[in-house]
Coordinates of C-alpha atoms in Angstrom, one line a residue:
M1 CA 124.5 -208.4 52.9
A2 CA 123.3 -204.9 52.7
E3 CA 126.0 -202.4 51.9
A4 CA 125.9 -198.6 52.2
P5 CA 128.9 -197.2 50.2
S6 CA 128.5 -194.2 48.1
A7 CA 132.1 -193.1 47.8
H8 CA 131.2 -190.4 45.3
P9 CA 130.9 -186.6 45.8
G10 CA 127.5 -185.2 45.3
T11 CA 125.6 -188.0 47.0
T12 CA 122.3 -187.0 48.5
R13 CA 122.7 -185.6 52.0
T14 CA 120.7 -187.7 54.4
D15 CA 122.5 -187.1 57.7
S16 CA 120.8 -185.6 60.6
T17 CA 123.0 -182.5 60.7
A18 CA 121.5 -181.0 57.5
S19 CA 119.6 -178.0 58.7
P20 CA 118.2 -174.8 57.1
H21 CA 119.8 -172.9 59.9
D22 CA 123.4 -173.9 58.8
S23 CA 125.6 -170.8 58.3
T24 CA 129.1 -170.2 57.1
R25 CA 130.1 -168.9 60.5
S26 CA 128.9 -171.9 62.4
R27 CA 130.5 -174.3 59.9
R28 CA 133.8 -172.5 60.2
R29 CA 133.6 -172.5 64.0
V30 CA 132.9 -176.2 64.2
A31 CA 135.6 -177.0 61.5
T32 CA 138.2 -175.0 63.4
A33 CA 137.4 -176.7 66.7
A34 CA 137.6 -180.1 65.0
T35 CA 140.9 -179.3 63.3
L36 CA 142.4 -178.0 66.6
A37 CA 141.2 -181.1 68.4
S38 CA 142.8 -183.3 65.8
A39 CA 146.0 -181.4 65.8
V40 CA 146.6 -181.5 69.6
E41 CA 145.5 -185.1 69.8
W42 CA 147.9 -186.2 67.1
Y43 CA 150.7 -184.0 68.6
D44 CA 150.4 -185.9 71.9
Y45 CA 150.3 -189.2 70.0
F46 CA 153.4 -188.4 67.9
V47 CA 155.7 -187.2 70.6
F48 CA 155.7 -190.8 71.9
G49 CA 156.9 -192.1 68.5
I50 CA 159.7 -189.6 68.3
A51 CA 160.7 -190.3 71.9
A52 CA 160.6 -194.0 71.2
A53 CA 163.1 -193.6 68.4
L54 CA 165.4 -191.3 70.4
V55 CA 165.4 -192.1 74.2
L56 CA 162.7 -194.4 75.5
G57 CA 164.6 -197.6 74.8
D58 CA 167.5 -196.7 77.0
L59 CA 165.4 -195.1 79.8
Y60 CA 162.7 -197.7 80.2
F61 CA 164.0 -200.9 78.5
P62 CA 167.7 -201.1 79.4
S63 CA 169.7 -203.9 77.8
G64 CA 173.1 -204.6 76.4
S65 CA 171.8 -204.2 72.8
P66 CA 170.7 -200.9 71.4
T67 CA 168.6 -202.7 68.8
A68 CA 166.8 -204.6 71.6
G69 CA 166.0 -201.4 73.4
V70 CA 164.6 -199.8 70.3
L71 CA 162.5 -202.9 69.5
A72 CA 161.1 -202.8 73.0
A73 CA 160.3 -199.1 72.7
F74 CA 158.6 -199.6 69.3
A75 CA 156.7 -202.5 70.7
T76 CA 155.3 -200.1 73.3
F77 CA 154.6 -197.7 70.5
A78 CA 152.6 -200.4 68.8
V79 CA 150.6 -201.2 71.9
G80 CA 148.8 -197.9 71.5
F81 CA 147.6 -198.9 68.1
L82 CA 146.2 -202.2 69.4
A83 CA 144.0 -200.1 71.8
R84 CA 142.8 -197.7 69.0
P85 CA 140.1 -200.0 67.6
I86 CA 138.7 -200.5 71.2
G87 CA 138.6 -196.7 71.6
G88 CA 137.0 -196.3 68.2
T89 CA 134.4 -199.0 68.9
I90 CA 133.3 -197.6 72.2
A91 CA 133.3 -194.0 71.1
G92 CA 131.7 -194.9 67.8
H93 CA 128.8 -196.8 69.4
L94 CA 128.2 -194.0 72.0
G95 CA 128.8 -191.3 69.4
D96 CA 126.2 -192.7 67.0
K97 CA 123.7 -192.9 69.9
R98 CA 124.4 -189.8 72.0
G99 CA 126.2 -187.3 69.7
R100 CA 129.7 -186.6 68.4
K101 CA 130.9 -183.9 70.7
P102 CA 130.8 -185.7 74.1
M103 CA 133.0 -188.4 72.8
L104 CA 135.5 -185.9 71.3
V105 CA 135.7 -184.1 74.6
L106 CA 136.3 -187.4 76.5
A107 CA 139.0 -188.4 74.0
L108 CA 140.8 -185.1 74.4
T109 CA 140.7 -185.4 78.2
L110 CA 142.1 -188.9 78.2
M111 CA 144.9 -187.9 75.8
G112 CA 145.9 -184.9 77.9
L113 CA 146.1 -186.8 81.1
S114 CA 148.0 -189.8 79.7
T115 CA 150.5 -187.7 77.8
T116 CA 151.2 -185.5 80.8
G117 CA 151.6 -188.7 82.9
I118 CA 154.3 -190.0 80.5
G119 CA 156.1 -186.7 80.9
L120 CA 156.2 -187.2 84.7
L121 CA 156.9 -190.9 84.7
P122 CA 160.0 -192.1 86.6
T123 CA 162.5 -194.2 84.6
Y124 CA 163.6 -197.8 85.0
E125 CA 166.7 -196.7 87.0
T126 CA 164.4 -195.0 89.5
V127 CA 161.5 -197.4 90.1
G128 CA 162.6 -200.5 88.3
V129 CA 160.2 -202.7 86.4
A130 CA 157.2 -200.5 87.4
A131 CA 158.5 -197.9 84.9
P132 CA 158.0 -199.9 81.7
I133 CA 154.7 -201.3 83.0
L134 CA 153.3 -197.8 83.7
L135 CA 154.6 -196.6 80.3
V136 CA 152.7 -199.4 78.5
L137 CA 149.5 -198.6 80.5
L138 CA 149.7 -194.9 79.7
R139 CA 150.4 -195.7 76.0
I140 CA 147.2 -197.9 76.0
V141 CA 145.2 -194.9 77.3
Q142 CA 146.7 -192.8 74.5
G143 CA 145.6 -195.4 72.0
L144 CA 142.1 -195.5 73.4
A145 CA 141.9 -191.7 73.2
V146 CA 143.1 -191.3 69.6
G147 CA 140.9 -194.1 68.5
A148 CA 137.9 -192.3 69.9
Q149 CA 139.0 -188.8 68.7
W150 CA 139.2 -189.3 64.9
G151 CA 135.6 -190.3 64.2
G152 CA 134.2 -187.5 66.4
A153 CA 136.4 -184.7 64.9
M154 CA 135.9 -186.0 61.3
L155 CA 132.1 -186.2 61.6
M156 CA 131.9 -182.7 63.2
A157 CA 133.6 -181.4 60.1
T158 CA 132.0 -183.4 57.3
E159 CA 128.5 -183.5 58.6
Y160 CA 128.5 -179.7 58.9
A161 CA 130.0 -179.3 55.4
P162 CA 128.2 -177.9 52.4
E163 CA 127.0 -180.7 50.0
N164 CA 129.8 -180.3 47.5
K165 CA 132.6 -179.6 49.9
R166 CA 132.7 -182.7 52.2
G167 CA 136.1 -183.7 51.0
L168 CA 137.6 -180.3 51.7
Y169 CA 136.0 -179.9 55.1
G170 CA 137.0 -183.5 56.1
S171 CA 140.6 -182.7 55.0
L172 CA 140.8 -179.9 57.6
V173 CA 140.6 -182.6 60.3
Q174 CA 143.2 -184.6 58.4
L175 CA 145.5 -181.6 58.6
G176 CA 145.8 -182.4 62.3
V177 CA 148.3 -185.1 61.4
P178 CA 150.9 -182.9 59.7
I179 CA 150.3 -180.1 62.2
G180 CA 150.9 -182.7 65.0
V181 CA 154.1 -183.9 63.3
I182 CA 155.4 -180.3 62.7
T183 CA 154.6 -179.3 66.3
A184 CA 156.1 -182.4 67.8
N185 CA 159.3 -182.2 65.8
T186 CA 159.6 -178.5 66.5
V187 CA 159.3 -179.0 70.3
F188 CA 161.9 -181.8 70.2
L189 CA 164.2 -179.7 68.1
V190 CA 163.9 -176.8 70.6
A191 CA 164.4 -179.1 73.5
G192 CA 167.5 -180.6 71.9
A193 CA 168.9 -177.2 71.0
V194 CA 168.7 -175.7 74.5
T195 CA 169.9 -178.8 76.4
S196 CA 173.1 -180.9 76.3
D197 CA 172.8 -184.5 75.3
D198 CA 172.9 -185.5 79.0
A199 CA 170.3 -183.0 80.0
F200 CA 168.1 -184.0 77.1
A201 CA 168.2 -187.7 78.2
A202 CA 167.6 -186.6 81.8
W203 CA 164.7 -184.2 81.4
G204 CA 164.6 -182.4 78.1
W205 CA 162.6 -185.2 76.4
R206 CA 159.9 -184.7 79.0
V207 CA 159.0 -181.2 77.9
P208 CA 157.0 -182.2 74.8
F209 CA 154.9 -184.5 76.9
L210 CA 154.1 -182.0 79.6
A211 CA 152.6 -179.8 76.8
G212 CA 149.8 -182.3 76.9
L213 CA 148.2 -180.2 79.6
L214 CA 147.1 -177.8 76.8
V215 CA 144.8 -180.5 75.4
L216 CA 142.7 -180.3 78.6
A217 CA 142.2 -176.6 77.9
L218 CA 141.0 -177.3 74.4
A219 CA 138.6 -180.1 75.7
F220 CA 137.1 -177.5 78.1
Y221 CA 136.7 -175.0 75.3
I222 CA 134.9 -177.5 73.0
H223 CA 132.7 -178.6 75.9
T224 CA 131.6 -175.1 76.8
R225 CA 131.8 -173.1 73.6
V226 CA 130.9 -175.5 70.7
E227 CA 127.9 -176.8 72.6
E228 CA 126.5 -173.3 72.6
T229 CA 126.3 -173.4 68.8
P230 CA 122.5 -173.7 68.0
E231 CA 123.1 -175.8 64.9
F232 CA 125.1 -178.4 66.9
K233 CA 122.5 -178.5 69.7
E234 CA 119.8 -179.1 67.0
A235 CA 121.9 -181.8 65.4
E236 CA 122.3 -183.6 68.8
R237 CA 118.5 -183.3 69.4
K238 CA 117.7 -184.7 66.0
L239 CA 120.1 -187.6 66.5
A240 CA 118.5 -188.4 69.8
D241 CA 115.0 -188.1 68.5
S242 CA 115.7 -190.3 65.5
E243 CA 117.3 -193.0 67.8
K244 CA 114.2 -193.0 70.0
A245 CA 111.8 -193.1 67.1
A246 CA 113.7 -196.0 65.4
S247 CA 114.3 -198.2 68.4
A248 CA 115.3 -197.8 72.0
A249 CA 117.5 -200.9 71.6
H250 CA 119.2 -199.7 68.4
S251 CA 122.9 -200.8 68.4
P252 CA 125.1 -199.2 65.7
L253 CA 127.9 -201.7 66.6
R254 CA 125.6 -204.7 66.2
T255 CA 124.4 -203.4 62.8
I256 CA 128.0 -202.9 61.6
L257 CA 129.1 -206.4 62.7
R258 CA 126.1 -208.1 61.2
E259 CA 125.6 -206.2 57.9
H260 CA 128.7 -204.1 57.1
L261 CA 131.7 -205.8 58.4
G262 CA 133.0 -206.5 54.9
T263 CA 133.0 -202.7 54.1
V264 CA 134.9 -202.1 57.4
F265 CA 137.7 -204.5 56.5
L266 CA 137.9 -203.2 53.0
A267 CA 138.2 -199.7 54.3
G268 CA 141.0 -200.9 56.7
G269 CA 142.8 -202.8 53.9
S270 CA 142.7 -199.8 51.6
F271 CA 144.3 -197.5 54.2
A272 CA 146.9 -199.7 55.9
V273 CA 149.7 -198.8 53.4
N274 CA 149.2 -195.1 54.0
T275 CA 149.4 -195.3 57.8
A276 CA 152.3 -197.9 57.7
T277 CA 154.3 -195.7 55.3
F278 CA 153.6 -192.6 57.4
Y279 CA 154.9 -194.1 60.6
I280 CA 157.9 -195.6 58.8
L281 CA 158.7 -192.0 57.7
I282 CA 158.3 -190.2 61.1
T283 CA 159.6 -192.9 63.5
G284 CA 161.3 -195.8 61.6
V285 CA 163.4 -193.5 59.3
L286 CA 164.3 -191.4 62.3
D287 CA 165.7 -194.4 64.1
Y288 CA 167.3 -195.8 60.9
T289 CA 169.1 -192.7 59.8
T290 CA 170.4 -191.8 63.2
R291 CA 171.4 -195.2 64.5
E292 CA 172.4 -197.0 61.3
L293 CA 173.5 -194.2 58.9
D294 CA 175.0 -191.9 61.6
M295 CA 173.0 -188.9 60.5
E296 CA 172.4 -186.0 62.9
R297 CA 169.2 -186.2 65.0
E298 CA 168.4 -182.5 64.6
A299 CA 169.0 -182.5 60.9
V300 CA 166.7 -185.5 60.3
L301 CA 164.0 -183.9 62.5
L302 CA 164.3 -180.7 60.5
V303 CA 163.8 -182.6 57.2
S304 CA 160.7 -184.3 58.7
L305 CA 159.3 -181.0 59.8
C306 CA 159.8 -179.4 56.4
V307 CA 158.3 -182.3 54.5
S308 CA 155.3 -182.2 56.9
L309 CA 154.8 -178.5 56.1
T310 CA 154.2 -179.4 52.4
Q311 CA 151.3 -181.6 53.5
L312 CA 149.4 -178.6 54.8
A313 CA 148.8 -177.6 51.1
L314 CA 148.7 -181.0 49.5
I315 CA 146.1 -182.6 51.7
P316 CA 143.3 -180.0 51.2
A317 CA 144.2 -179.8 47.5
A318 CA 143.7 -183.5 47.0
A319 CA 140.5 -183.4 49.0
A320 CA 139.1 -180.5 47.0
L321 CA 139.9 -182.3 43.8
S322 CA 138.1 -185.4 45.1
D323 CA 135.0 -183.2 45.5
R324 CA 135.2 -182.6 41.7
I325 CA 136.2 -185.9 40.2
G326 CA 135.5 -188.5 42.9
R327 CA 137.1 -189.9 46.0
I328 CA 138.1 -193.3 44.7
R329 CA 140.0 -192.0 41.7
I330 CA 142.2 -189.8 43.8
Y331 CA 142.6 -192.3 46.6
A332 CA 143.7 -195.1 44.3
A333 CA 146.3 -192.8 42.6
G334 CA 148.0 -192.2 46.0
A335 CA 148.1 -195.9 46.7
L336 CA 149.6 -196.7 43.3
G337 CA 152.2 -193.9 43.8
L338 CA 153.3 -195.4 47.1
A339 CA 153.9 -198.8 45.4
V340 CA 155.9 -197.3 42.6
W341 CA 158.0 -195.0 44.9
A342 CA 158.8 -197.5 47.7
V343 CA 162.1 -198.7 46.2
P344 CA 163.5 -195.3 45.0
M345 CA 162.7 -193.8 48.4
F346 CA 165.0 -196.1 50.3
L347 CA 167.7 -196.0 47.6
L348 CA 167.8 -192.2 48.2
I349 CA 167.7 -192.5 52.0
D350 CA 170.5 -195.0 52.0
T351 CA 172.9 -192.4 50.4
G352 CA 173.1 -190.8 53.9
S353 CA 172.6 -187.4 52.2
L354 CA 170.2 -184.9 53.8
L355 CA 169.3 -183.6 50.4
W356 CA 168.3 -187.0 49.0
L357 CA 166.6 -187.9 52.3
A358 CA 164.5 -184.8 51.8
V359 CA 163.7 -185.7 48.2
G360 CA 162.8 -189.3 48.9
T361 CA 160.5 -188.5 51.9
F362 CA 159.0 -185.5 50.1
V363 CA 157.8 -187.5 47.1
T364 CA 156.5 -190.1 49.5
S365 CA 154.6 -187.5 51.5
C366 CA 153.0 -186.3 48.3
F367 CA 151.4 -189.7 47.7
L368 CA 150.5 -190.0 51.3
S369 CA 148.7 -186.6 51.1
I370 CA 146.9 -187.7 47.9
M371 CA 145.4 -190.6 49.8
Y372 CA 144.8 -188.8 53.1
G373 CA 143.0 -185.8 51.8
P374 CA 139.8 -187.5 50.6
Q375 CA 140.0 -190.4 53.1
A376 CA 137.8 -188.8 55.8
A377 CA 134.9 -188.0 53.4
L378 CA 135.3 -191.4 51.7
F379 CA 135.0 -193.3 54.9
A380 CA 132.1 -191.2 56.1
E381 CA 130.2 -191.8 52.8
L382 CA 130.7 -195.6 53.2
F383 CA 128.1 -195.7 56.0
T384 CA 124.7 -194.1 56.8
P385 CA 124.5 -191.5 59.5
E386 CA 123.1 -193.8 62.2
M387 CA 126.2 -196.1 62.0
R388 CA 128.8 -193.7 60.6
Y389 CA 130.9 -193.0 63.7
T390 CA 131.2 -196.7 64.4
G391 CA 131.9 -197.9 60.9
A392 CA 134.3 -195.1 59.8
S393 CA 136.2 -195.4 63.1
L394 CA 136.6 -199.1 62.9
G395 CA 137.8 -199.0 59.3
Y396 CA 140.4 -196.3 60.2
Q397 CA 141.6 -198.0 63.4
I398 CA 141.9 -201.5 61.8
A399 CA 144.2 -199.9 59.3
A400 CA 146.2 -198.3 62.1
V401 CA 146.7 -201.7 63.7
L402 CA 147.6 -203.5 60.5
G403 CA 149.8 -200.7 59.2
G404 CA 150.9 -197.9 61.5
G405 CA 151.3 -199.7 64.9
L406 CA 153.5 -202.5 63.7
A407 CA 155.4 -200.7 60.9
P408 CA 158.4 -199.3 62.8
F409 CA 158.7 -202.6 64.7
V410 CA 158.5 -204.6 61.4
M411 CA 161.0 -202.2 59.8
V412 CA 163.6 -202.8 62.5
L413 CA 163.1 -206.6 62.3
L414 CA 163.3 -206.5 58.5
L415 CA 166.5 -204.5 58.6
E416 CA 168.1 -206.8 61.1
A417 CA 167.0 -210.0 59.3
S418 CA 167.9 -208.9 55.7
G419 CA 170.6 -206.3 56.2
T420 CA 169.0 -204.2 53.4
S421 CA 166.3 -201.5 53.3
M422 CA 164.8 -203.1 50.2
A423 CA 163.0 -205.5 52.5
V424 CA 161.2 -202.5 53.9
S425 CA 160.3 -201.4 50.4
A426 CA 158.9 -204.8 49.7
Y427 CA 156.7 -204.5 52.8
I428 CA 155.3 -201.2 51.6
I429 CA 154.7 -202.6 48.1
G430 CA 152.8 -205.6 49.6
L431 CA 150.5 -203.3 51.6
A432 CA 150.0 -201.1 48.5
V433 CA 148.8 -204.2 46.5
I434 CA 146.3 -205.0 49.3
A435 CA 145.1 -201.4 49.2
L436 CA 144.6 -201.3 45.5
A437 CA 142.6 -204.6 45.6
S438 CA 140.5 -203.2 48.5
I439 CA 139.9 -200.0 46.6
K440 CA 138.8 -201.9 43.5
V441 CA 136.1 -203.8 45.4
L442 CA 134.9 -200.6 47.2
A443 CA 134.7 -198.9 43.9
G444 CA 132.6 -201.7 42.5
R445 CA 130.2 -201.6 45.4
A446 CA 129.9 -197.9 45.1
G447 CA 129.3 -198.1 41.4
S448 CA 126.6 -200.7 41.8
R449 CA 124.6 -198.2 43.9
S450 CA 125.1 -195.1 41.7

């Protein structure tokens, strides 16, 4: 089976966006647009996770057991992840054939509409069983949107990047995750601070979702302003011309499934521990500390916000280092760190102390950042330009399903079944072992082509 991994900085640039007309100004403009797109998209996606941990169980899945309500809410949270590979596959196929920007604009539009819809959705008490059904459907649309978004934003940044700065430029899109977390936590903190508990449950939680309307404004901006950039128009024309010259029937998805499926699954296996641990931190730990350890909601959200702020520096630093010494080396170090720190992290959280919660989650976020920084460039370099959107998106979204989507749900089940947070630590360690094994194989394939 023919493989296309390079996974090393400094590989020969063969993508269609390389142009003598590239300029620093246009690169910055495209990178800024891609970063903003990523940030607002992830914000919309994360407010659901926070709301699921705090209020959605009671409002949309009423039952006699608080645990059952949380499980139902987290199951709905996971549904969005199941839709992500579908969104990534459709957008990847069309993005590889028609261009990156149109798919990014479509993803932003879908996310803005679905998130706003959740903010306006009546509760179970008002419309009965229709409420959770509509909530699940809107969550599926969110999943389709974020699945489509990542590949488009990532490729807009990395394919415009200078030869020796792909990791750094790709990390700008990755910054959308901590920016989304910070913004989502901040809006929830403000909503909780200006409302009583009853008012927050009645309408305060809706405010963060209604901010999804801003995504539509950004989609319009990218559609009208980024398209006017001469370099991006030229890239789209070159992509279209190369497709026509190669074959009118060219199918990036078919090529990936026939020739590079192993690389896709290895990419997904290498990243599942990162996305699982991340969602355990921002949703599972929020539920665990407030429901089981009786810690204050606002205090835990503030810790999560502060920890996310540190990622704004750590992610680009790790990416820049990967431009110098290699993606695989940095990526593997982060995965190893997550395996080693999984047990100490929960021992610190279990103290019920805000200080130790901050320490435990901060160290974890450092290892997450070490992996996440070079990940965009690494996944892009695993595939050639004509199949890059499809291959990178599928690898990323498979990891999201195996790790992130199920992680909060699995965490609650493990805590209920075992009575100890060490079961969650074991879950993280198991995923880290899979990641390290996958990384080792990817490194071997990359090395065989060096």
